[in-house]
Short mmCIF file of C-alpha atoms in Angstrom, two decimals:
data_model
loop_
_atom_site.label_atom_id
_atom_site.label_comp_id
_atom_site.label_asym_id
_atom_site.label_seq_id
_atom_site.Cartn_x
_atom_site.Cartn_y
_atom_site.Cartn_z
CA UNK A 1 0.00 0.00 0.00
CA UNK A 2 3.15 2.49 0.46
CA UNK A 3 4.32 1.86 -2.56
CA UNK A 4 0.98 2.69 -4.27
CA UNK A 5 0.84 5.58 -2.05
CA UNK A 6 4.30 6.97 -2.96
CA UNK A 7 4.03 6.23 -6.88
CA UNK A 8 0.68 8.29 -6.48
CA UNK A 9 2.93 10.81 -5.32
CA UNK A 10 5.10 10.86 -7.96
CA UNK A 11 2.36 10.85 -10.72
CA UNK A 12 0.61 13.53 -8.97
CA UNK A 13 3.59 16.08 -9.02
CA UNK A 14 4.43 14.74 -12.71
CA UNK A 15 0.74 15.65 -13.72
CA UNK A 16 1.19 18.70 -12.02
CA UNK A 17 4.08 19.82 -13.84
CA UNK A 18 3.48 18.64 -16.95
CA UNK A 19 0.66 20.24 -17.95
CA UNK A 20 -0.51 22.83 -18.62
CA UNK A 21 -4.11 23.44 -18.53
CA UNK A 22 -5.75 24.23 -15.19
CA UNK A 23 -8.15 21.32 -14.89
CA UNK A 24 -5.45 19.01 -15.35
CA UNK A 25 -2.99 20.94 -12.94
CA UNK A 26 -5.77 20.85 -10.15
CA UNK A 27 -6.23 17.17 -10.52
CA UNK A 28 -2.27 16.44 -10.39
CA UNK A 29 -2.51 18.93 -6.75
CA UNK A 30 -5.63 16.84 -5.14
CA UNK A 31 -4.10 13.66 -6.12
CA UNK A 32 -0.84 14.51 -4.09
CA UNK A 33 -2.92 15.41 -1.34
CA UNK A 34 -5.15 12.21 -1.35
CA UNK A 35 -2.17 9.87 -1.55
CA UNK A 36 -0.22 12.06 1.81
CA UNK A 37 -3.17 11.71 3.59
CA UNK A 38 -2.85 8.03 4.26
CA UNK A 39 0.63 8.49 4.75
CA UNK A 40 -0.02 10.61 7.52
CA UNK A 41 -2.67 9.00 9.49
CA UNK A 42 -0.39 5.91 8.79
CA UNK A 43 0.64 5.70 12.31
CA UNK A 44 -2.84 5.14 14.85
CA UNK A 45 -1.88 7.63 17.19
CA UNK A 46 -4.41 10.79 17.61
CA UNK A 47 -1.65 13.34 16.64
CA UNK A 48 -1.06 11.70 13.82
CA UNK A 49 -4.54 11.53 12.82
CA UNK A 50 -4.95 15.61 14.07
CA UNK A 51 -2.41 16.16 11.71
CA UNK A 52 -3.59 15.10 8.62
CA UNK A 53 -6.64 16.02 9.33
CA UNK A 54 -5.35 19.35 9.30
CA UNK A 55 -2.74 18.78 6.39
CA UNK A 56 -6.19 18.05 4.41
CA UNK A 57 -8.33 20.88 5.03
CA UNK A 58 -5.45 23.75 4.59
CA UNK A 59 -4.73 21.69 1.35
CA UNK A 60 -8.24 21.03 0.16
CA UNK A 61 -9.20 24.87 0.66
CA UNK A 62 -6.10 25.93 -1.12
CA UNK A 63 -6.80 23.82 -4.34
CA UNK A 64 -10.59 25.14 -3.94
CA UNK A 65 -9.14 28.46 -4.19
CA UNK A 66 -6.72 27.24 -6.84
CA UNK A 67 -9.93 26.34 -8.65
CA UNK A 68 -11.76 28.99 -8.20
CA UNK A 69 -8.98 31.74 -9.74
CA UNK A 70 -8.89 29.37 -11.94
CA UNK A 71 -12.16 29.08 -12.88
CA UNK A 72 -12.30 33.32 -13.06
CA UNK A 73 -9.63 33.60 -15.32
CA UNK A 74 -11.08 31.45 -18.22
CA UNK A 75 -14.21 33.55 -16.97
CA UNK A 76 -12.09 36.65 -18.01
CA UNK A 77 -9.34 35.84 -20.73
CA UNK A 78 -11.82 33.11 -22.31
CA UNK A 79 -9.02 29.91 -22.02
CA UNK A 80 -7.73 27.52 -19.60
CA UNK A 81 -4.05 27.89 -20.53
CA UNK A 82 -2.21 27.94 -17.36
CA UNK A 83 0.56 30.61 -19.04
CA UNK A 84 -2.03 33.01 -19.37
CA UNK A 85 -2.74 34.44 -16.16
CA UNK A 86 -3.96 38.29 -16.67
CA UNK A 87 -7.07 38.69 -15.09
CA UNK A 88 -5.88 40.49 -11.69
CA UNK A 89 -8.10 39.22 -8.63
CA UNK A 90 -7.51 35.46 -10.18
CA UNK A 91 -3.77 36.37 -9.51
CA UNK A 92 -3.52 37.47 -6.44
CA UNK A 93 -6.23 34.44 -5.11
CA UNK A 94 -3.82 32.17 -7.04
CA UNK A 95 -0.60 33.51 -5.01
CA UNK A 96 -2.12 33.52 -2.25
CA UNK A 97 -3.23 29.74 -2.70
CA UNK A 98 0.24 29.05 -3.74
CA UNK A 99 1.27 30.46 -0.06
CA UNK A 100 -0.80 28.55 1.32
CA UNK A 101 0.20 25.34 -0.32
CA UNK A 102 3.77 25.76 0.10
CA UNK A 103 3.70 27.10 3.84
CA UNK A 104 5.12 30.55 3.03
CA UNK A 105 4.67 33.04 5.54
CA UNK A 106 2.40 34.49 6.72
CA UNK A 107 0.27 31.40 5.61
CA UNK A 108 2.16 29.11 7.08
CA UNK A 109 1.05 28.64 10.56
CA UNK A 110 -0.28 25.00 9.71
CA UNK A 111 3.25 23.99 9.17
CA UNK A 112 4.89 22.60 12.35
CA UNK A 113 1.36 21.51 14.04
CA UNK A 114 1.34 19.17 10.76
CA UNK A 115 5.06 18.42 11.28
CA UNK A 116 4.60 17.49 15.04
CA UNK A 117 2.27 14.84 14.49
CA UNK A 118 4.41 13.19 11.66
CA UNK A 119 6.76 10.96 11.72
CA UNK A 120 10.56 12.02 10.23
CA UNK A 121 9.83 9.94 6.86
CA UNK A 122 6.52 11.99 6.52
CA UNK A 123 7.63 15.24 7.24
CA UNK A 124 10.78 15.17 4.92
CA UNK A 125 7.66 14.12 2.58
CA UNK A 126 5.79 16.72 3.46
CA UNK A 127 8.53 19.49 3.43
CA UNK A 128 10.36 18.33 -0.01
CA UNK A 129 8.17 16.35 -2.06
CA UNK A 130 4.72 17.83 -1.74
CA UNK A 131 6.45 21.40 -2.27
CA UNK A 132 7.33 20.72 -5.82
CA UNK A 133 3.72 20.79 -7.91
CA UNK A 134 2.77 24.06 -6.28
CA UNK A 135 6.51 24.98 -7.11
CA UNK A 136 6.41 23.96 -10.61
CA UNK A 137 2.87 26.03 -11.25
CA UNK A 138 4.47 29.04 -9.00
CA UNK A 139 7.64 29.05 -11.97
CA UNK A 140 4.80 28.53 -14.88
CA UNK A 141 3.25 31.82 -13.71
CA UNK A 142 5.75 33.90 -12.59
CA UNK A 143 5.45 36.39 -15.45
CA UNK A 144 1.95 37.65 -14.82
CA UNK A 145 2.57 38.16 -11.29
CA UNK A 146 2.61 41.19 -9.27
CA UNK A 147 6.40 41.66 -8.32
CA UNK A 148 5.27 43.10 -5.18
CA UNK A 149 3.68 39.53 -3.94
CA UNK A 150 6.53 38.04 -5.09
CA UNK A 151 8.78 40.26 -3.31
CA UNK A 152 6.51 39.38 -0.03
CA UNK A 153 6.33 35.65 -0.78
CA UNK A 154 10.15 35.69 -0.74
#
């Protein structure tokens, strides 16, 4: 079951990556998160359970959000191409989703509570692995971003 688990992790970030449409990008980020899960709560112990229950609903509302800007800027610019980015509020909802994803202050208060609970394989999981799709999608976009979020995510 680990080995499904971690190959699910793999494909997820690959799909995430690769591609570049939004629906398909948004899949790639729920399927990491569905295959950490159980990797998390691996261990029956309530902190590990606490934690990813938590790890799931700061990750579930930040691909909702994801989504959503998502959603708004094929609303606004009339495709789904993940390179083009313009309409404004969908930007600055998608950084801040990205934020939250990632654990990038001063979203990223969920961040040792879920690391706490964990044990070390999980968190170096957690803190290398499940950084790269947002990662990839924060690179994609990085042109049509305000340089003054940037600056603040940095």
């Amino acid at each position: 079951i680990m080995t499904f688990m971690l190959s699910n992790l793999a494909l997820g970030a690959i799909i995430t990556a690769s591609s570049f449409h939004w629906f398909f990008a948004w899949i790639g980020l729920e399927l990491n998160t569905l295959a950490i899960v159980p990797i998390l709560a691996k261990q029956h112990h309530p902190r590990a359970t606490e934690s990813a229950t938590k790890y799931f609903i700061i990750q579930a509302t930040a691909s909702s959000i994801i989504i959503f800007s998502s959603t708004f800027n094929a609303w606004q610019t009339g495709t789904w191409d993940i390179l083009h980015l313009t309409a404004y509020p969908a930007t600055i909802l998608f950084t801040l989703a990205l934020m939250m994803k990632l654990g990038i202050a001063p979203l990223h208060f969920w961040l040792p509570e879920v690391m706490q609970g964990t044990n070390m394989l999980s968190a170096l999981i957690i803190t290398t692995w499940q950084k790269l799709p947002p990662m990839s999608l924060l690179l994609l976009t990085a042109n049509n971003m305000p340089t003054t979020i940037l600056f603040l995510m940095a």
